[in-house]
Short mmCIF file of C-alpha atoms and ligand atoms in Angstrom, two decimals:
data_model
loop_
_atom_site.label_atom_id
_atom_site.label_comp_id
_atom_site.label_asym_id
_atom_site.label_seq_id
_atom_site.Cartn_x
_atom_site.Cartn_y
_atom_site.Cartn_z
CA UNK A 1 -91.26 -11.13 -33.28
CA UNK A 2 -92.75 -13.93 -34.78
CA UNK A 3 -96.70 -12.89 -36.02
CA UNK A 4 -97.53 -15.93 -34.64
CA UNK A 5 -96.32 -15.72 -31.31
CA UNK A 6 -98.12 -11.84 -31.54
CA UNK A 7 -101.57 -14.26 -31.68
CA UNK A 8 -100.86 -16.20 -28.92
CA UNK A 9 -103.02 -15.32 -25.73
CA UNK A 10 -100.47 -15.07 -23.01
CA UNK A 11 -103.77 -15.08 -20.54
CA UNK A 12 -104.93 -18.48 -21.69
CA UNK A 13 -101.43 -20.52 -22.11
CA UNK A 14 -101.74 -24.50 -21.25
CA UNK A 15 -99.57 -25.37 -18.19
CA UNK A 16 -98.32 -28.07 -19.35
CA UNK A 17 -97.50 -29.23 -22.99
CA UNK A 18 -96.75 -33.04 -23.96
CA UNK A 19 -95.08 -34.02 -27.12
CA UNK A 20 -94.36 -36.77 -28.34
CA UNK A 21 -91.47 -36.24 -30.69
CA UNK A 22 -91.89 -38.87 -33.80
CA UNK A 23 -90.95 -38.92 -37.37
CA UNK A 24 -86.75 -38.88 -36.72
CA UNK A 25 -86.42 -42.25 -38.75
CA UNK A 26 -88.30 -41.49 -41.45
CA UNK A 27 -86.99 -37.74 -41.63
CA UNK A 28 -83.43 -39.19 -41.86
CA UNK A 29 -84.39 -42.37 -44.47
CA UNK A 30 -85.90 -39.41 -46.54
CA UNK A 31 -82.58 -37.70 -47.18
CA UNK A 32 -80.96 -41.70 -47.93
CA UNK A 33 -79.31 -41.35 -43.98
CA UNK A 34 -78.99 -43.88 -41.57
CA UNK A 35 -81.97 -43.45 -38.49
CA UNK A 36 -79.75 -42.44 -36.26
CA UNK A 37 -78.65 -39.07 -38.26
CA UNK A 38 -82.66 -38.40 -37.82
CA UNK A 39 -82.39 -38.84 -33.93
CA UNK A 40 -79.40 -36.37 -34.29
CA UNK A 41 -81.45 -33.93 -35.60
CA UNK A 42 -84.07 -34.18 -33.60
CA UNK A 43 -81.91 -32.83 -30.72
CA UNK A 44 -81.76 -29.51 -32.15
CA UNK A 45 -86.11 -29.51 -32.22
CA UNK A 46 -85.60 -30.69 -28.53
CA UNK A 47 -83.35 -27.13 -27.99
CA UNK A 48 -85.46 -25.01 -30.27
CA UNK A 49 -88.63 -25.91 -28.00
CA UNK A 50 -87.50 -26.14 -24.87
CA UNK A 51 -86.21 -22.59 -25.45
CA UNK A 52 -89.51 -21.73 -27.00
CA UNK A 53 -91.65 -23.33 -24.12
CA UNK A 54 -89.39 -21.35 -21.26
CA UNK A 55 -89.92 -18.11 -23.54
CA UNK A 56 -93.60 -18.49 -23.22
CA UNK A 57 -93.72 -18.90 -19.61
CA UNK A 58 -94.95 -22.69 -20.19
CA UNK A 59 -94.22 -24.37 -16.98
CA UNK A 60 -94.13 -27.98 -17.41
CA UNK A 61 -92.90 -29.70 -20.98
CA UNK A 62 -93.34 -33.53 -20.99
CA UNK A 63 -91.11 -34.86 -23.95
CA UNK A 64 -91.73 -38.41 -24.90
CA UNK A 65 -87.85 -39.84 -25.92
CA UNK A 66 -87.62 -43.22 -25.73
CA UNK A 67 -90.73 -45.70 -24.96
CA UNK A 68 -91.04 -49.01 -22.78
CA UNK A 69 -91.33 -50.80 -26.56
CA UNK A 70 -88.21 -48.66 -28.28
CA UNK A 71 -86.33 -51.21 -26.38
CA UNK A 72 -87.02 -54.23 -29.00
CA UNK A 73 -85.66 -51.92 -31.45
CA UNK A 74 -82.20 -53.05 -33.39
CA UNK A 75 -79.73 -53.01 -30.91
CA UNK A 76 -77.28 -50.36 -32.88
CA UNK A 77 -80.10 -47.58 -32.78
CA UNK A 78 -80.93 -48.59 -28.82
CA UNK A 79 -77.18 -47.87 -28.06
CA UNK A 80 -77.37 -45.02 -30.22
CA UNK A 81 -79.93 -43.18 -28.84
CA UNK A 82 -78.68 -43.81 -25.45
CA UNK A 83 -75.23 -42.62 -26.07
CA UNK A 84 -77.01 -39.09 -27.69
CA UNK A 85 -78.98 -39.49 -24.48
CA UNK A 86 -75.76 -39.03 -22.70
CA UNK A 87 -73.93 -36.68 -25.09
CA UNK A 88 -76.66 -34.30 -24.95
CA UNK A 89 -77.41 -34.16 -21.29
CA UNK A 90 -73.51 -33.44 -20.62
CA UNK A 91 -73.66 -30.67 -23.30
CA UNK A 92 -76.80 -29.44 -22.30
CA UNK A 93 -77.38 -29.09 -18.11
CA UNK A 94 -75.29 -25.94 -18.09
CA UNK A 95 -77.75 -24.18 -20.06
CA UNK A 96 -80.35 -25.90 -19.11
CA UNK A 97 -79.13 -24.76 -15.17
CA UNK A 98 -78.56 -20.98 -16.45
CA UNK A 99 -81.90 -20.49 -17.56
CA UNK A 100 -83.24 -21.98 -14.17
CA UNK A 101 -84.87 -25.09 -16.28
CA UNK A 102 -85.50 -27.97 -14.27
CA UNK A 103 -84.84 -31.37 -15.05
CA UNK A 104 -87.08 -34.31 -14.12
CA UNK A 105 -87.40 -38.01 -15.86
CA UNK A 106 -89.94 -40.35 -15.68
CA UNK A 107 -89.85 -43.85 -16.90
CA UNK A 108 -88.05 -47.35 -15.69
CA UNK A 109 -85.01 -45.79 -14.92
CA UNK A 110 -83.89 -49.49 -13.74
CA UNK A 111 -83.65 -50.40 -17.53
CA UNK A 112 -81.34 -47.96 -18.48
CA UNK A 113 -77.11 -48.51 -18.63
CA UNK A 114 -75.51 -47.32 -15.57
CA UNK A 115 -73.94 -45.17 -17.54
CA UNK A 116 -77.20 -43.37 -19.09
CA UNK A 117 -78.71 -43.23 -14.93
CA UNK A 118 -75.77 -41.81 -13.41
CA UNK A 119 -75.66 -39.02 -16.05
CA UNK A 120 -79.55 -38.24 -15.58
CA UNK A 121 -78.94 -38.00 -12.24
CA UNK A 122 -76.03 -36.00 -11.75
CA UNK A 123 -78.22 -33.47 -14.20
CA UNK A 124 -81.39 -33.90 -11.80
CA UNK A 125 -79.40 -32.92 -9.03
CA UNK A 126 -77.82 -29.52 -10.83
CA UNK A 127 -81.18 -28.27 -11.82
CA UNK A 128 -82.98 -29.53 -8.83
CA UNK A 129 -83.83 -25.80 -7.39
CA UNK A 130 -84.20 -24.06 -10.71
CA UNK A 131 -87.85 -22.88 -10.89
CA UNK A 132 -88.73 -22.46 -14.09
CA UNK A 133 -89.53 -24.28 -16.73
CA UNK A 134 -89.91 -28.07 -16.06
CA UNK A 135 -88.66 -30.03 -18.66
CA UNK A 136 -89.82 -34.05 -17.78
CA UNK A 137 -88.12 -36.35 -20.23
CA UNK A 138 -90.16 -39.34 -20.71
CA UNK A 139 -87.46 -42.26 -20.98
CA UNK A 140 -88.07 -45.95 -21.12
CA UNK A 141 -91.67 -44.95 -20.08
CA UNK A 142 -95.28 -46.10 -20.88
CA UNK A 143 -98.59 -45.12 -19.96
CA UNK A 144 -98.80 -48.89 -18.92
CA UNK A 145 -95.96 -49.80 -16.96
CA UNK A 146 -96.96 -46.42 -14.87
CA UNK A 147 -100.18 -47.99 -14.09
CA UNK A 148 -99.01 -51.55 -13.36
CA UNK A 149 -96.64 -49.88 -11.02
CA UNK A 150 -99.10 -47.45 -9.23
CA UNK A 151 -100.94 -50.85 -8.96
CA UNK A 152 -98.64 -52.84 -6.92
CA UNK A 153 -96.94 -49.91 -4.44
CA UNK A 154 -101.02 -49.22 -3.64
CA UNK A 155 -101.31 -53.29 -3.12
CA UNK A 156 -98.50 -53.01 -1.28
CA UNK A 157 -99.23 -50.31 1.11
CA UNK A 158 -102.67 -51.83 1.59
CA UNK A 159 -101.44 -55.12 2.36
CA UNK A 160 -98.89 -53.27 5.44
CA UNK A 161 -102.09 -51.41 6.47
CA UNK A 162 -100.99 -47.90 5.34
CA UNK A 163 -103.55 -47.76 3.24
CA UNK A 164 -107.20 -48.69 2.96
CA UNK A 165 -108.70 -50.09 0.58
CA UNK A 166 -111.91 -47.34 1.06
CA UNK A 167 -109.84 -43.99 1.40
CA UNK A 168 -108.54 -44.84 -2.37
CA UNK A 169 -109.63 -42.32 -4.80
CA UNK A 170 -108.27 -39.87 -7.70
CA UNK A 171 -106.43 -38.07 -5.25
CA UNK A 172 -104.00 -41.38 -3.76
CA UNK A 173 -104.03 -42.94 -7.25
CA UNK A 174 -102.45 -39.73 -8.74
CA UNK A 175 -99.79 -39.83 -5.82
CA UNK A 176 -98.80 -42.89 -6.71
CA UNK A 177 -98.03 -42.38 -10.63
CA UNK A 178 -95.24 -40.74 -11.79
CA UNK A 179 -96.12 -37.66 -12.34
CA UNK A 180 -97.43 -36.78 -8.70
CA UNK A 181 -96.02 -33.39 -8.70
CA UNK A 182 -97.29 -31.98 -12.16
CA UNK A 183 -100.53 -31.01 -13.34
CA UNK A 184 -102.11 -32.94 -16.55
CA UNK A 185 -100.98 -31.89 -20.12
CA UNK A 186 -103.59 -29.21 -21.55
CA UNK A 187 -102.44 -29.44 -24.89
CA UNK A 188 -100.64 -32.81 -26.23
CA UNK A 189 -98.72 -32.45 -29.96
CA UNK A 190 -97.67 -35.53 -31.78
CA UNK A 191 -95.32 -34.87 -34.91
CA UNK A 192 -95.12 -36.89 -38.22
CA UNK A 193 -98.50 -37.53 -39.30
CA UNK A 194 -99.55 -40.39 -36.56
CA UNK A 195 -102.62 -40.55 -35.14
CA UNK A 196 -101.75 -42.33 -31.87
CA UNK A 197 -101.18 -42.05 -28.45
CA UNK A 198 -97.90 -44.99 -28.47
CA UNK A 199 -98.33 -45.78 -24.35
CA UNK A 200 -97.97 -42.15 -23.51
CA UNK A 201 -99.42 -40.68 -20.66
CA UNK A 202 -102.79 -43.00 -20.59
CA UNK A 203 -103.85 -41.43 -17.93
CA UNK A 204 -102.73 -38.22 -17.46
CA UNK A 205 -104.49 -37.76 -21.08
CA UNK A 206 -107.63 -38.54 -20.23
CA UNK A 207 -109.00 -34.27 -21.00
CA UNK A 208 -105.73 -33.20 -22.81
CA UNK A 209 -106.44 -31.46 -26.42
CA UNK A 210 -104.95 -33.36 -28.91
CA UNK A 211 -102.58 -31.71 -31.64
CA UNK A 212 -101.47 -34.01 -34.90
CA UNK A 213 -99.25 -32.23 -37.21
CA UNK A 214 -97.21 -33.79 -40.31
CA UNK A 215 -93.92 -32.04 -39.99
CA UNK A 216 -91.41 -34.71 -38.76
CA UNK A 217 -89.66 -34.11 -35.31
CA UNK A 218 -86.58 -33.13 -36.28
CA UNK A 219 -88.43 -30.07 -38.75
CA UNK A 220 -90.31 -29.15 -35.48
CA UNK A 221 -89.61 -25.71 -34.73
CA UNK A 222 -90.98 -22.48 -32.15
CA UNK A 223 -93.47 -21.80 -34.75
CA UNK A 224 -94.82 -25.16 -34.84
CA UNK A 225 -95.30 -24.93 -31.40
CA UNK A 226 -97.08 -21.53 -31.75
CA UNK A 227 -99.51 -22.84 -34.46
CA UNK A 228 -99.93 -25.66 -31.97
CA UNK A 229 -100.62 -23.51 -29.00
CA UNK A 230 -103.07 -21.08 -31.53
CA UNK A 231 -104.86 -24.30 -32.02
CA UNK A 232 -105.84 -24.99 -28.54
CA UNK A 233 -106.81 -21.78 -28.23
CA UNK A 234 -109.62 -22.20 -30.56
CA UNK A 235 -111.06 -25.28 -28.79
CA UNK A 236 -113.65 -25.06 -26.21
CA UNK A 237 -113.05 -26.79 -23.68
CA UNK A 238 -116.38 -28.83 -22.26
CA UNK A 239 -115.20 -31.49 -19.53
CA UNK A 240 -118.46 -33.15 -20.04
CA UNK A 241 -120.46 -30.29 -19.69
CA UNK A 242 -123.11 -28.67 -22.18
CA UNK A 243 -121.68 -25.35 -24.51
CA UNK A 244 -124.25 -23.48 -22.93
CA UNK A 245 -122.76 -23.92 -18.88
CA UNK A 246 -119.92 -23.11 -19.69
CA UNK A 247 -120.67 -19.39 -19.81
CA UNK A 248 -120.86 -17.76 -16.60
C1 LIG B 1 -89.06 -40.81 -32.70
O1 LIG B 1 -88.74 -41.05 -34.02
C2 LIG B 1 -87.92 -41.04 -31.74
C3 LIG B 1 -88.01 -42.28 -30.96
C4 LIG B 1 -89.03 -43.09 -30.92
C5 LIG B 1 -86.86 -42.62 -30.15
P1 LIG B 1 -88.79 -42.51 -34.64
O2 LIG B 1 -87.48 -43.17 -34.42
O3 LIG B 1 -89.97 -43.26 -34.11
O4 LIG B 1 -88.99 -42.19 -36.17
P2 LIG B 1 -89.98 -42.91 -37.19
O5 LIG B 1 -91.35 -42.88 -36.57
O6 LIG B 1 -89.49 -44.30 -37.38
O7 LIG B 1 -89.90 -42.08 -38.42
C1 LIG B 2 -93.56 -43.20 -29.72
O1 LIG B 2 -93.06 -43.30 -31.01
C2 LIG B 2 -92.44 -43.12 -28.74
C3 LIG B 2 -91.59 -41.93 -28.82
C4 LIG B 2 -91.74 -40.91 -29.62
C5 LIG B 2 -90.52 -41.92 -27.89
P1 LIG B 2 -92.91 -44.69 -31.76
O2 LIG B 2 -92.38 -44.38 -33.09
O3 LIG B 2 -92.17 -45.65 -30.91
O4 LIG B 2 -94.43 -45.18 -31.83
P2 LIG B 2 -95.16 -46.18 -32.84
O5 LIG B 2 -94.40 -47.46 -32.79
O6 LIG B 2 -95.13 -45.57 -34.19
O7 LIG B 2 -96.55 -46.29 -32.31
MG1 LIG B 3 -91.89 -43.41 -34.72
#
């Protein structure tokens, strides 16, 4: 067994990790590749920690794939990425299915190729009763479009007289974003030496610990994730509140 993993607190484990996955461009441009052999690559991190996340007992894994602004990149690595999209979820829902992983997406699934959605949901619909791991891919998402949207359904329900405009608080907001059904990220872990959040998860965020490594995406492996998860550990967490309250 890993002497990391030994470390790790199984008692104090987040419930829900976000990553977002960055660094396959300049991983592949490194080696004199083409972007796209990066993005390859980077599937096999994708494996390596979903398998690492379900070992642990993690229950919900947010991955951050493809953002609202990767669509105004060059068309040829657009395509490309959506046809690994494709590739991998075909390859992949069998295992995913076997080791009762459960797929979910969030993101403007309107933007993607018919081809991409049908795939995604034919997946969704295999793993839909597997209760373990959650595994949310994050695809043609942003923290911003999520709002905007939450925005306008709320309008809209207020303006039928569903709603009123008094009874909204944290609680109807959060049903209305996309990730109603899962807890916030504890932890969030952004590869490739960037210190940003990119439209990820603005709100959801808000009391997440943040993790910054420099190892590229596609060099992101289990003990990555353990150092990661070691690191958290060692935080306290306050949520506004003085050292000294929080012991009980
Ligand atoms: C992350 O890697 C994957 C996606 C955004 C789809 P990048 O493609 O952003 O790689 P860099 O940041 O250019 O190295
Ligand atoms: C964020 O990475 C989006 C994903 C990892 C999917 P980017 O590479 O698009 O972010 P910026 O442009 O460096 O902020
Ligand atoms: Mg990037």
């Amino acid at each position: 067994m890993s002497a990391l993993l030994e470390k790790i607190d199984k008692s104090k484990l987040p419930r829900h990790i976000a990553i977002i996955m960055d660094g396959n461009g300049r991983w592949a441009k490194e080696k004199g590749e083409d972007r796209l052999f990066g993005h390859f690559h980077g599937v096999e991190s994708v494996r390596n920690i979903v398998e690492g996340s379900a070992e642990l007992g993690i229950e919900y894994l947010t991955l951050y794939a493809f953002s609202t602004e990767n669509w105004d990149r060059p068309e040829y690595e657009v395509i490309g990425l959506m046809e690994l999209l494709v590739s991998t979820i075909r390859k992949e829902v069998e295992s995913l299915d076997k080791n009762n992983i459960r797929l979910h997406v969030i993101g403007d699934m309107n933007m993607l190729p018919d081809y991409a959605r049908n795939e995604l949901n034919e997946a969704l619909d295999i793993t839909k009763d597997n209760t373990g791991l959650n595994l949310i891919m994050a695809l043609s998402y942003s923290g911003r479009w999520e709002l905007l949207n939450a925005v306008k359904n709320i309008a809209h329900e207020v303006k039928l007289g569903k709603l009123n405009v008094e009874a909204i608080d944290e609680n109807i907001l959060q049903r209305f974003l996309c990730t109603s059904e899962f807890p916030d990220p504890e932890l969030m872990i952004r590869t490739s030496g960037e210190f940003r959040i990119s439209n990820f998860l603005l709100y959801q965020l808000a009391y997440a610990e943040l993790y910054f490594t420099n190892v590229r995406w596609p060099d992101f492996r289990k003990n990555n994730l353990y150092e990661a998860i070691l690191d958290y550990q060692a935080r306290e967490r306050r949520f506004g509140k003085t050292s000294d309250q929080l012991v009980t």
